[in-house]
PDB file of C-alpha atoms in Angstrom:
ATOM      1  CA  MET F  22     102.158  19.963 101.009  1.00  0.00           C
ATOM      2  CA  LYS F  23     103.661  23.431 101.483  1.00  0.00           C
ATOM      3  CA  ILE F  24     104.835  23.527  97.880  1.00  0.00           C
ATOM      4  CA  THR F  25     101.432  22.360  96.634  1.00  0.00           C
ATOM      5  CA  ALA F  26      99.671  24.987  98.705  1.00  0.00           C
ATOM      6  CA  ARG F  27     101.932  27.715  97.348  1.00  0.00           C
ATOM      7  CA  ILE F  28     101.364  26.568  93.777  1.00  0.00           C
ATOM      8  CA  LEU F  29      97.615  26.533  94.394  1.00  0.00           C
ATOM      9  CA  LEU F  30      97.721  30.086  95.741  1.00  0.00           C
ATOM     10  CA  VAL F  31      99.704  31.239  92.716  1.00  0.00           C
ATOM     11  CA  LEU F  32      97.248  29.553  90.339  1.00  0.00           C
ATOM     12  CA  LEU F  33      94.288  31.152  92.135  1.00  0.00           C
ATOM     13  CA  ALA F  34      95.937  34.571  91.955  1.00  0.00           C
ATOM     14  CA  VAL F  35      96.698  34.188  88.254  1.00  0.00           C
ATOM     15  CA  SER F  36      93.145  33.005  87.628  1.00  0.00           C
ATOM     16  CA  ALA F  37      91.721  35.992  89.492  1.00  0.00           C
ATOM     17  CA  LEU F  38      93.908  38.424  87.552  1.00  0.00           C
ATOM     18  CA  ALA F  39      92.930  36.818  84.272  1.00  0.00           C
ATOM     19  CA  GLY F  40      89.276  37.088  85.206  1.00  0.00           C
ATOM     20  CA  CYS F  41      89.624  40.788  86.016  1.00  0.00           C
ATOM     21  CA  ALA F  42      91.487  41.451  82.788  1.00  0.00           C
ATOM     22  CA  SER F  43      88.796  39.749  80.719  1.00  0.00           C
ATOM     23  CA  LYS F  44      85.927  41.746  82.203  1.00  0.00           C
ATOM     24  CA  THR F  45      84.742  44.555  79.910  1.00  0.00           C
ATOM     25  CA  PRO F  46      81.465  46.466  80.022  1.00  0.00           C
ATOM     26  CA  GLN F  47      78.954  44.459  77.995  1.00  0.00           C
ATOM     27  CA  ALA F  48      75.513  45.733  77.086  1.00  0.00           C
ATOM     28  CA  ASP F  49      72.758  45.067  74.572  1.00  0.00           C
ATOM     29  CA  ILE F  50      73.253  48.503  73.018  1.00  0.00           C
ATOM     30  CA  ALA F  51      76.425  50.552  72.568  1.00  0.00           C
ATOM     31  CA  ALA F  52      76.049  54.291  71.938  1.00  0.00           C
ATOM     32  CA  THR F  53      78.974  56.374  70.737  1.00  0.00           C
ATOM     33  CA  THR F  54      78.735  59.853  72.302  1.00  0.00           C
ATOM     34  CA  LEU F  55      76.940  61.334  75.309  1.00  0.00           C
ATOM     35  CA  PRO F  56      73.867  62.711  73.457  1.00  0.00           C
ATOM     36  CA  VAL F  57      72.971  59.415  71.766  1.00  0.00           C
ATOM     37  CA  TYR F  58      73.846  57.480  74.909  1.00  0.00           C
ATOM     38  CA  GLU F  59      71.588  59.647  77.079  1.00  0.00           C
ATOM     39  CA  PHE F  60      68.711  59.627  74.585  1.00  0.00           C
ATOM     40  CA  THR F  61      68.992  55.854  74.187  1.00  0.00           C
ATOM     41  CA  SER F  62      69.124  55.311  77.956  1.00  0.00           C
ATOM     42  CA  ILE F  63      65.995  57.418  78.470  1.00  0.00           C
ATOM     43  CA  LEU F  64      64.180  55.510  75.727  1.00  0.00           C
ATOM     44  CA  CYS F  65      65.114  52.168  77.301  1.00  0.00           C
ATOM     45  CA  GLN F  66      63.925  53.035  80.803  1.00  0.00           C
ATOM     46  CA  GLY F  67      61.655  50.316  82.180  1.00  0.00           C
ATOM     47  CA  THR F  68      62.871  47.696  79.692  1.00  0.00           C
ATOM     48  CA  ASP F  69      65.438  44.969  80.299  1.00  0.00           C
ATOM     49  CA  LEU F  70      67.766  46.537  77.708  1.00  0.00           C
ATOM     50  CA  THR F  71      71.200  47.703  78.827  1.00  0.00           C
ATOM     51  CA  VAL F  72      73.141  50.575  77.259  1.00  0.00           C
ATOM     52  CA  THR F  73      76.834  51.488  77.380  1.00  0.00           C
ATOM     53  CA  GLN F  74      78.636  54.617  76.197  1.00  0.00           C
ATOM     54  CA  LEU F  75      81.708  54.139  74.016  1.00  0.00           C
ATOM     55  CA  VAL F  76      83.298  57.609  73.972  1.00  0.00           C
ATOM     56  CA  THR F  77      83.738  58.715  77.586  1.00  0.00           C
ATOM     57  CA  GLU F  78      86.896  60.850  77.431  1.00  0.00           C
ATOM     58  CA  ASN F  79      86.633  64.638  77.706  1.00  0.00           C
ATOM     59  CA  ILE F  80      87.238  65.696  74.124  1.00  0.00           C
ATOM     60  CA  SER F  81      86.076  68.435  71.767  1.00  0.00           C
ATOM     61  CA  CYS F  82      86.160  66.494  68.498  1.00  0.00           C
ATOM     62  CA  LEU F  83      86.576  62.967  67.114  1.00  0.00           C
ATOM     63  CA  HIS F  84      88.805  63.813  64.138  1.00  0.00           C
ATOM     64  CA  ASP F  85      91.769  61.780  65.403  1.00  0.00           C
ATOM     65  CA  TYR F  86      89.985  59.580  67.920  1.00  0.00           C
ATOM     66  CA  SER F  87      90.607  55.849  68.220  1.00  0.00           C
ATOM     67  CA  LEU F  88      88.771  53.345  70.399  1.00  0.00           C
ATOM     68  CA  SER F  89      90.575  51.571  73.216  1.00  0.00           C
ATOM     69  CA  VAL F  90      90.685  47.784  73.411  1.00  0.00           C
ATOM     70  CA  ASN F  91      87.908  47.753  76.016  1.00  0.00           C
ATOM     71  CA  GLN F  92      85.771  50.108  73.942  1.00  0.00           C
ATOM     72  CA  VAL F  93      86.156  47.831  70.931  1.00  0.00           C
ATOM     73  CA  LYS F  94      85.141  44.849  73.072  1.00  0.00           C
ATOM     74  CA  SER F  95      82.050  46.716  74.265  1.00  0.00           C
ATOM     75  CA  LEU F  96      81.138  47.537  70.686  1.00  0.00           C
ATOM     76  CA  GLU F  97      81.638  43.937  69.545  1.00  0.00           C
ATOM     77  CA  ALA F  98      79.538  42.583  72.421  1.00  0.00           C
ATOM     78  CA  ALA F  99      76.572  44.854  71.671  1.00  0.00           C
ATOM     79  CA  ARG F 100      73.740  43.701  69.434  1.00  0.00           C
ATOM     80  CA  VAL F 101      72.949  47.273  68.342  1.00  0.00           C
ATOM     81  CA  VAL F 102      75.216  50.317  67.951  1.00  0.00           C
ATOM     82  CA  VAL F 103      73.641  53.788  68.068  1.00  0.00           C
ATOM     83  CA  ILE F 104      75.712  56.483  66.358  1.00  0.00           C
ATOM     84  CA  SER F 105      75.372  60.241  66.042  1.00  0.00           C
ATOM     85  CA  GLY F 106      75.980  60.019  62.303  1.00  0.00           C
ATOM     86  CA  GLY F 107      76.707  62.849  59.911  1.00  0.00           C
ATOM     87  CA  GLY F 108      80.217  61.470  59.444  1.00  0.00           C
ATOM     88  CA  LEU F 109      81.161  61.860  63.111  1.00  0.00           C
ATOM     89  CA  GLU F 110      81.998  58.167  63.508  1.00  0.00           C
ATOM     90  CA  ASP F 111      83.908  57.727  60.244  1.00  0.00           C
ATOM     91  CA  PHE F 112      86.992  56.832  62.285  1.00  0.00           C
ATOM     92  CA  MET F 113      85.319  53.562  63.333  1.00  0.00           C
ATOM     93  CA  SER F 114      83.551  52.685  60.075  1.00  0.00           C
ATOM     94  CA  ASP F 115      85.456  49.395  59.697  1.00  0.00           C
ATOM     95  CA  LEU F 116      84.233  48.228  63.103  1.00  0.00           C
ATOM     96  CA  LEU F 117      80.618  48.952  62.160  1.00  0.00           C
ATOM     97  CA  GLU F 118      80.556  46.975  58.902  1.00  0.00           C
ATOM     98  CA  ASN F 119      78.955  43.865  60.399  1.00  0.00           C
ATOM     99  CA  LYS F 120      76.949  45.557  63.153  1.00  0.00           C
ATOM    100  CA  THR F 121      73.312  46.608  63.351  1.00  0.00           C
ATOM    101  CA  VAL F 122      73.656  50.389  63.333  1.00  0.00           C
ATOM    102  CA  VAL F 123      71.038  52.991  64.241  1.00  0.00           C
ATOM    103  CA  ASP F 124      72.004  56.338  62.677  1.00  0.00           C
ATOM    104  CA  SER F 125      70.439  59.192  64.635  1.00  0.00           C
ATOM    105  CA  SER F 126      71.212  61.800  61.945  1.00  0.00           C
ATOM    106  CA  THR F 127      68.755  60.546  59.307  1.00  0.00           C
ATOM    107  CA  GLY F 128      66.698  63.448  57.963  1.00  0.00           C
ATOM    108  CA  ILE F 129      68.727  66.207  59.639  1.00  0.00           C
ATOM    109  CA  PRO F 130      69.806  68.944  57.174  1.00  0.00           C
ATOM    110  CA  LEU F 131      73.561  69.126  57.749  1.00  0.00           C
ATOM    111  CA  LEU F 132      75.271  72.490  57.941  1.00  0.00           C
ATOM    112  CA  GLU F 133      78.686  73.052  56.435  1.00  0.00           C
ATOM    113  CA  SER F 134      81.679  73.190  58.721  1.00  0.00           C
ATOM    114  CA  CYS F 135      84.610  75.343  57.719  1.00  0.00           C
ATOM    115  CA  HIS F 136      88.108  74.787  59.133  1.00  0.00           C
ATOM    116  CA  ASN F 137      89.849  78.054  58.491  1.00  0.00           C
ATOM    117  CA  HIS F 138      93.565  78.628  58.961  1.00  0.00           C
ATOM    118  CA  GLU F 139      96.045  80.478  56.773  1.00  0.00           C
ATOM    119  CA  HIS F 140      97.554  77.215  55.587  1.00  0.00           C
ATOM    120  CA  GLU F 141      94.407  75.100  55.680  1.00  0.00           C
ATOM    121  CA  HIS F 142      90.903  75.806  54.425  1.00  0.00           C
ATOM    122  CA  HIS F 143      88.451  73.012  53.717  1.00  0.00           C
ATOM    123  CA  HIS F 144      84.764  72.290  54.087  1.00  0.00           C
ATOM    124  CA  GLU F 145      82.916  69.265  55.404  1.00  0.00           C
ATOM    125  CA  ALA F 146      79.605  68.412  57.050  1.00  0.00           C
ATOM    126  CA  ASP F 147      79.128  69.716  60.586  1.00  0.00           C
ATOM    127  CA  ALA F 148      77.945  66.817  62.762  1.00  0.00           C
ATOM    128  CA  HIS F 149      77.342  68.694  66.034  1.00  0.00           C
ATOM    129  CA  PHE F 150      73.574  68.884  65.482  1.00  0.00           C
ATOM    130  CA  TRP F 151      72.595  67.808  69.026  1.00  0.00           C
ATOM    131  CA  LEU F 152      73.333  71.409  70.085  1.00  0.00           C
ATOM    132  CA  SER F 153      69.969  72.261  68.521  1.00  0.00           C
ATOM    133  CA  PRO F 154      66.980  70.927  70.498  1.00  0.00           C
ATOM    134  CA  ASP F 155      64.970  70.601  67.267  1.00  0.00           C
ATOM    135  CA  CYS F 156      67.689  68.415  65.742  1.00  0.00           C
ATOM    136  CA  ALA F 157      67.926  66.491  69.011  1.00  0.00           C
ATOM    137  CA  LYS F 158      64.228  65.659  68.663  1.00  0.00           C
ATOM    138  CA  ILE F 159      64.889  64.170  65.221  1.00  0.00           C
ATOM    139  CA  MET F 160      67.763  62.181  66.708  1.00  0.00           C
ATOM    140  CA  ALA F 161      65.550  60.838  69.496  1.00  0.00           C
ATOM    141  CA  SER F 162      62.840  59.833  67.035  1.00  0.00           C
ATOM    142  CA  ASN F 163      65.362  58.050  64.805  1.00  0.00           C
ATOM    143  CA  ILE F 164      66.822  56.153  67.742  1.00  0.00           C
ATOM    144  CA  CYS F 165      63.378  55.128  68.956  1.00  0.00           C
ATOM    145  CA  GLN F 166      62.377  53.825  65.541  1.00  0.00           C
ATOM    146  CA  GLY F 167      65.645  51.916  65.202  1.00  0.00           C
ATOM    147  CA  LEU F 168      65.184  50.294  68.598  1.00  0.00           C
ATOM    148  CA  ILE F 169      61.586  49.323  67.811  1.00  0.00           C
ATOM    149  CA  LEU F 170      62.801  47.494  64.695  1.00  0.00           C
ATOM    150  CA  GLN F 171      65.252  45.484  66.799  1.00  0.00           C
ATOM    151  CA  TYR F 172      63.140  45.097  69.947  1.00  0.00           C
ATOM    152  CA  PRO F 173      59.476  45.143  68.841  1.00  0.00           C
ATOM    153  CA  GLN F 174      58.416  43.621  72.168  1.00  0.00           C
ATOM    154  CA  HIS F 175      59.241  46.975  73.811  1.00  0.00           C
ATOM    155  CA  GLU F 176      57.489  49.215  71.257  1.00  0.00           C
ATOM    156  CA  ASN F 177      54.836  50.624  73.596  1.00  0.00           C
ATOM    157  CA  LEU F 178      57.315  51.501  76.318  1.00  0.00           C
ATOM    158  CA  LEU F 179      59.831  52.918  73.834  1.00  0.00           C
ATOM    159  CA  ARG F 180      57.164  55.195  72.348  1.00  0.00           C
ATOM    160  CA  SER F 181      56.010  56.281  75.791  1.00  0.00           C
ATOM    161  CA  ASN F 182      59.574  57.104  76.779  1.00  0.00           C
ATOM    162  CA  LEU F 183      60.002  58.988  73.506  1.00  0.00           C
ATOM    163  CA  ASP F 184      57.062  61.228  74.437  1.00  0.00           C
ATOM    164  CA  SER F 185      58.748  61.996  77.748  1.00  0.00           C
ATOM    165  CA  LEU F 186      62.079  62.720  76.040  1.00  0.00           C
ATOM    166  CA  MET F 187      60.398  65.014  73.504  1.00  0.00           C
ATOM    167  CA  ASN F 188      58.812  66.946  76.356  1.00  0.00           C
ATOM    168  CA  GLN F 189      62.214  67.398  77.988  1.00  0.00           C
ATOM    169  CA  LEU F 190      63.653  68.702  74.713  1.00  0.00           C
ATOM    170  CA  ASP F 191      60.701  71.059  74.222  1.00  0.00           C
ATOM    171  CA  THR F 192      61.203  72.408  77.733  1.00  0.00           C
ATOM    172  CA  LEU F 193      64.896  72.946  76.980  1.00  0.00           C
ATOM    173  CA  ASN F 194      64.077  74.712  73.713  1.00  0.00           C
ATOM    174  CA  ASN F 195      61.502  76.988  75.333  1.00  0.00           C
ATOM    175  CA  TYR F 196      63.909  77.841  78.147  1.00  0.00           C
ATOM    176  CA  ALA F 197      66.630  78.807  75.664  1.00  0.00           C
ATOM    177  CA  LYS F 198      64.366  80.902  73.461  1.00  0.00           C
ATOM    178  CA  GLN F 199      62.981  82.774  76.450  1.00  0.00           C
ATOM    179  CA  LYS F 200      66.412  83.236  78.015  1.00  0.00           C
ATOM    180  CA  LEU F 201      68.141  84.379  74.831  1.00  0.00           C
ATOM    181  CA  SER F 202      65.360  86.395  73.221  1.00  0.00           C
ATOM    182  CA  THR F 203      66.502  89.768  74.554  1.00  0.00           C
ATOM    183  CA  LEU F 204      70.281  89.587  74.192  1.00  0.00           C
ATOM    184  CA  SER F 205      72.005  92.936  73.674  1.00  0.00           C
ATOM    185  CA  CYS F 206      74.460  91.227  71.305  1.00  0.00           C
ATOM    186  CA  ARG F 207      73.739  88.264  69.020  1.00  0.00           C
ATOM    187  CA  GLU F 208      77.166  87.916  67.371  1.00  0.00           C
ATOM    188  CA  MET F 209      79.904  85.496  68.375  1.00  0.00           C
ATOM    189  CA  ILE F 210      83.527  84.615  67.722  1.00  0.00           C
ATOM    190  CA  THR F 211      84.169  80.997  68.716  1.00  0.00           C
ATOM    191  CA  PHE F 212      87.335  78.942  69.027  1.00  0.00           C
ATOM    192  CA  HIS F 213      85.595  75.826  67.807  1.00  0.00           C
ATOM    193  CA  ASP F 214      83.678  75.429  64.555  1.00  0.00           C
ATOM    194  CA  GLY F 215      80.928  73.205  65.999  1.00  0.00           C
ATOM    195  CA  PHE F 216      78.492  75.754  67.430  1.00  0.00           C
ATOM    196  CA  SER F 217      76.608  76.501  64.193  1.00  0.00           C
ATOM    197  CA  TYR F 218      73.499  74.468  65.118  1.00  0.00           C
ATOM    198  CA  PHE F 219      73.337  76.166  68.514  1.00  0.00           C
ATOM    199  CA  ALA F 220      73.584  79.563  66.828  1.00  0.00           C
ATOM    200  CA  GLN F 221      70.984  78.672  64.198  1.00  0.00           C
ATOM    201  CA  ALA F 222      68.551  77.374  66.827  1.00  0.00           C
ATOM    202  CA  PHE F 223      68.637  80.555  68.900  1.00  0.00           C
ATOM    203  CA  ASP F 224      69.097  83.278  66.269  1.00  0.00           C
ATOM    204  CA  LEU F 225      72.781  83.942  66.926  1.00  0.00           C
ATOM    205  CA  HIS F 226      75.367  84.877  64.301  1.00  0.00           C
ATOM    206  CA  ILE F 227      78.864  83.385  64.330  1.00  0.00           C
ATOM    207  CA  LEU F 228      81.215  85.965  62.802  1.00  0.00           C
ATOM    208  CA  ALA F 229      84.217  83.637  62.837  1.00  0.00           C
ATOM    209  CA  ALA F 230      84.945  80.126  64.059  1.00  0.00           C
ATOM    210  CA  LEU F 231      88.563  79.081  64.413  1.00  0.00           C
ATOM    211  CA  GLU F 232      89.423  75.449  65.058  1.00  0.00           C
ATOM    212  CA  GLU F 233      92.521  75.415  67.230  1.00  0.00           C
ATOM    213  CA  GLU F 234      94.475  72.267  67.926  1.00  0.00           C
ATOM    214  CA  SER F 235      97.763  71.700  69.681  1.00  0.00           C
ATOM    215  CA  GLY F 236     100.552  72.969  67.435  1.00  0.00           C
ATOM    216  CA  SER F 237      98.172  74.873  65.125  1.00  0.00           C
ATOM    217  CA  GLU F 238      97.126  77.914  67.145  1.00  0.00           C
ATOM    218  CA  ALA F 239      95.975  81.102  65.473  1.00  0.00           C
ATOM    219  CA  SER F 240      98.669  83.032  63.647  1.00  0.00           C
ATOM    220  CA  ALA F 241      99.498  86.682  64.325  1.00  0.00           C
ATOM    221  CA  SER F 242      97.608  87.819  61.214  1.00  0.00           C
ATOM    222  CA  GLU F 243      94.542  85.746  62.157  1.00  0.00           C
ATOM    223  CA  LEU F 244      94.565  87.209  65.644  1.00  0.00           C
ATOM    224  CA  LYS F 245      94.845  90.718  64.186  1.00  0.00           C
ATOM    225  CA  GLU F 246      91.828  90.045  61.958  1.00  0.00           C
ATOM    226  CA  LEU F 247      89.784  88.676  64.865  1.00  0.00           C
ATOM    227  CA  ILE F 248      90.722  91.623  67.093  1.00  0.00           C
ATOM    228  CA  THR F 249      89.576  94.021  64.383  1.00  0.00           C
ATOM    229  CA  MET F 250      86.327  92.089  64.002  1.00  0.00           C
ATOM    230  CA  ALA F 251      85.694  92.067  67.758  1.00  0.00           C
ATOM    231  CA  ARG F 252      86.217  95.816  67.937  1.00  0.00           C
ATOM    232  CA  GLU F 253      84.042  96.591  64.913  1.00  0.00           C
ATOM    233  CA  HIS F 254      81.142  94.617  66.377  1.00  0.00           C
ATOM    234  CA  ASN F 255      81.832  95.726  69.958  1.00  0.00           C
ATOM    235  CA  LEU F 256      81.749  92.118  71.146  1.00  0.00           C
ATOM    236  CA  PRO F 257      81.467  91.684  74.916  1.00  0.00           C
ATOM    237  CA  ALA F 258      82.664  88.072  74.825  1.00  0.00           C
ATOM    238  CA  ILE F 259      84.848  85.530  73.038  1.00  0.00           C
ATOM    239  CA  PHE F 260      83.904  81.843  73.278  1.00  0.00           C
ATOM    240  CA  THR F 261      86.185  78.834  73.631  1.00  0.00           C
ATOM    241  CA  GLU F 262      85.349  75.142  74.023  1.00  0.00           C
ATOM    242  CA  ASP F 263      85.690  73.410  77.398  1.00  0.00           C
ATOM    243  CA  ASN F 264      88.407  71.027  76.230  1.00  0.00           C
ATOM    244  CA  GLY F 265      90.172  73.428  73.894  1.00  0.00           C
ATOM    245  CA  SER F 266      92.861  76.084  74.212  1.00  0.00           C
ATOM    246  CA  ASP F 267      91.979  79.582  75.426  1.00  0.00           C
ATOM    247  CA  ARG F 268      95.356  81.190  74.667  1.00  0.00           C
ATOM    248  CA  SER F 269      94.273  83.055  71.523  1.00  0.00           C
ATOM    249  CA  ALA F 270      90.938  84.046  73.047  1.00  0.00           C
ATOM    250  CA  LYS F 271      92.781  85.642  75.964  1.00  0.00           C
ATOM    251  CA  VAL F 272      94.959  87.609  73.542  1.00  0.00           C
ATOM    252  CA  ILE F 273      91.843  89.019  71.851  1.00  0.00           C
ATOM    253  CA  ALA F 274      90.247  89.715  75.229  1.00  0.00           C
ATOM    254  CA  ALA F 275      93.294  91.592  76.485  1.00  0.00           C
ATOM    255  CA  ASP F 276      93.284  93.803  73.384  1.00  0.00           C
ATOM    256  CA  THR F 277      89.530  94.469  73.189  1.00  0.00           C
ATOM    257  CA  GLY F 278      88.215  94.248  76.738  1.00  0.00           C
ATOM    258  CA  ALA F 279      85.984  91.304  75.873  1.00  0.00           C
ATOM    259  CA  LYS F 280      85.635  88.501  78.407  1.00  0.00           C
ATOM    260  CA  VAL F 281      86.403  84.858  77.648  1.00  0.00           C
ATOM    261  CA  TYR F 282      83.692  82.241  78.213  1.00  0.00           C
ATOM    262  CA  SER F 283      83.832  78.478  77.723  1.00  0.00           C
ATOM    263  CA  LEU F 284      81.047  76.376  76.181  1.00  0.00           C
ATOM    264  CA  SER F 285      80.664  72.607  75.963  1.00  0.00           C
ATOM    265  CA  MET F 286      80.525  70.591  72.761  1.00  0.00           C
ATOM    266  CA  ILE F 287      78.766  67.848  74.821  1.00  0.00           C
ATOM    267  CA  LEU F 288      80.478  64.895  73.164  1.00  0.00           C
ATOM    268  CA  SER F 289      81.012  63.375  76.603  1.00  0.00           C
ATOM    269  CA  GLY F 290      80.334  64.215  80.240  1.00  0.00           C
ATOM    270  CA  ASP F 291      77.672  63.466  82.816  1.00  0.00           C
ATOM    271  CA  SER F 292      74.485  64.962  81.344  1.00  0.00           C
ATOM    272  CA  TYR F 293      73.453  66.304  77.941  1.00  0.00           C
ATOM    273  CA  PHE F 294      70.632  68.335  79.453  1.00  0.00           C
ATOM    274  CA  ALA F 295      72.756  69.839  82.247  1.00  0.00           C
ATOM    275  CA  ALA F 296      75.418  70.840  79.725  1.00  0.00           C
ATOM    276  CA  MET F 297      72.867  72.402  77.368  1.00  0.00           C
ATOM    277  CA  TYR F 298      71.286  74.457  80.157  1.00  0.00           C
ATOM    278  CA  ARG F 299      74.775  75.535  81.235  1.00  0.00           C
ATOM    279  CA  ASN F 300      75.649  76.627  77.676  1.00  0.00           C
ATOM    280  CA  ILE F 301      72.444  78.651  77.457  1.00  0.00           C
ATOM    281  CA  ASP F 302      73.047  80.355  80.805  1.00  0.00           C
ATOM    282  CA  ILE F 303      76.646  81.181  79.851  1.00  0.00           C
ATOM    283  CA  VAL F 304      75.616  82.758  76.534  1.00  0.00           C
ATOM    284  CA  LYS F 305      72.990  84.818  78.365  1.00  0.00           C
ATOM    285  CA  GLU F 306      75.595  86.016  80.876  1.00  0.00           C
ATOM    286  CA  ALA F 307      78.179  86.713  78.171  1.00  0.00           C
ATOM    287  CA  LEU F 308      75.979  88.532  75.631  1.00  0.00           C
ATOM    288  CA  GLY F 309      73.543  90.175  77.993  1.00  0.00           C
TER     289      GLY F 309
END
């Protein structure tokens, strides 16, 4: 009896461990990044639809990103996948082949992104359009329409929630335009090339955008050029990205007297709206 009891306990423990290992977040809808996840969640309020976010790590870009096993399981379990679009999710294109995909970027005029280093210079579409409230409104509308096609029984509530979301984005836009309308400086040097939509939305001018990654920091000649540019334009601030390196920015700051400020790309995090308001307040503080 003792042996049987021990075997039973072992079997129960193994069964419990197996059950825990097999549990992955499952939802009706999987959304890739924070902006599309938050917009989709707001649209689905009051319905029985569940939403999960795939990309939750604190990152500044998805160039070399790969989904974890659990993230892949969440994607496979979802009936609908909402993506940012604009090429941002190209790394997972194979996984999306047989899925119902809602592309939030439809109809958004894409800006050109330029990765500029001495040994690398190429152009591609910039997919960070959620940093513009006007583009975010197009995203929200696209997501709503895609969800209505898949869940027509919720059309009235989805459209009502869309109105609420549009109002939130209008409030954000008005806040930014009022806050940033009287800046003493409207020019920026950024150590991430994804702030073009933010700059376009609020009448800012990016003089240079350098994409720094581990092992490919700015060279001495690039730093010299940026220091000269900062001096010529009397820049009060240099901008980095929350999850990026600030080493080169500090070098420029030490040589010019400019301060270093960090902005969010808002690919992940707790709140799109909180991060946008924070970005706006930081730019106001930095550029006066």
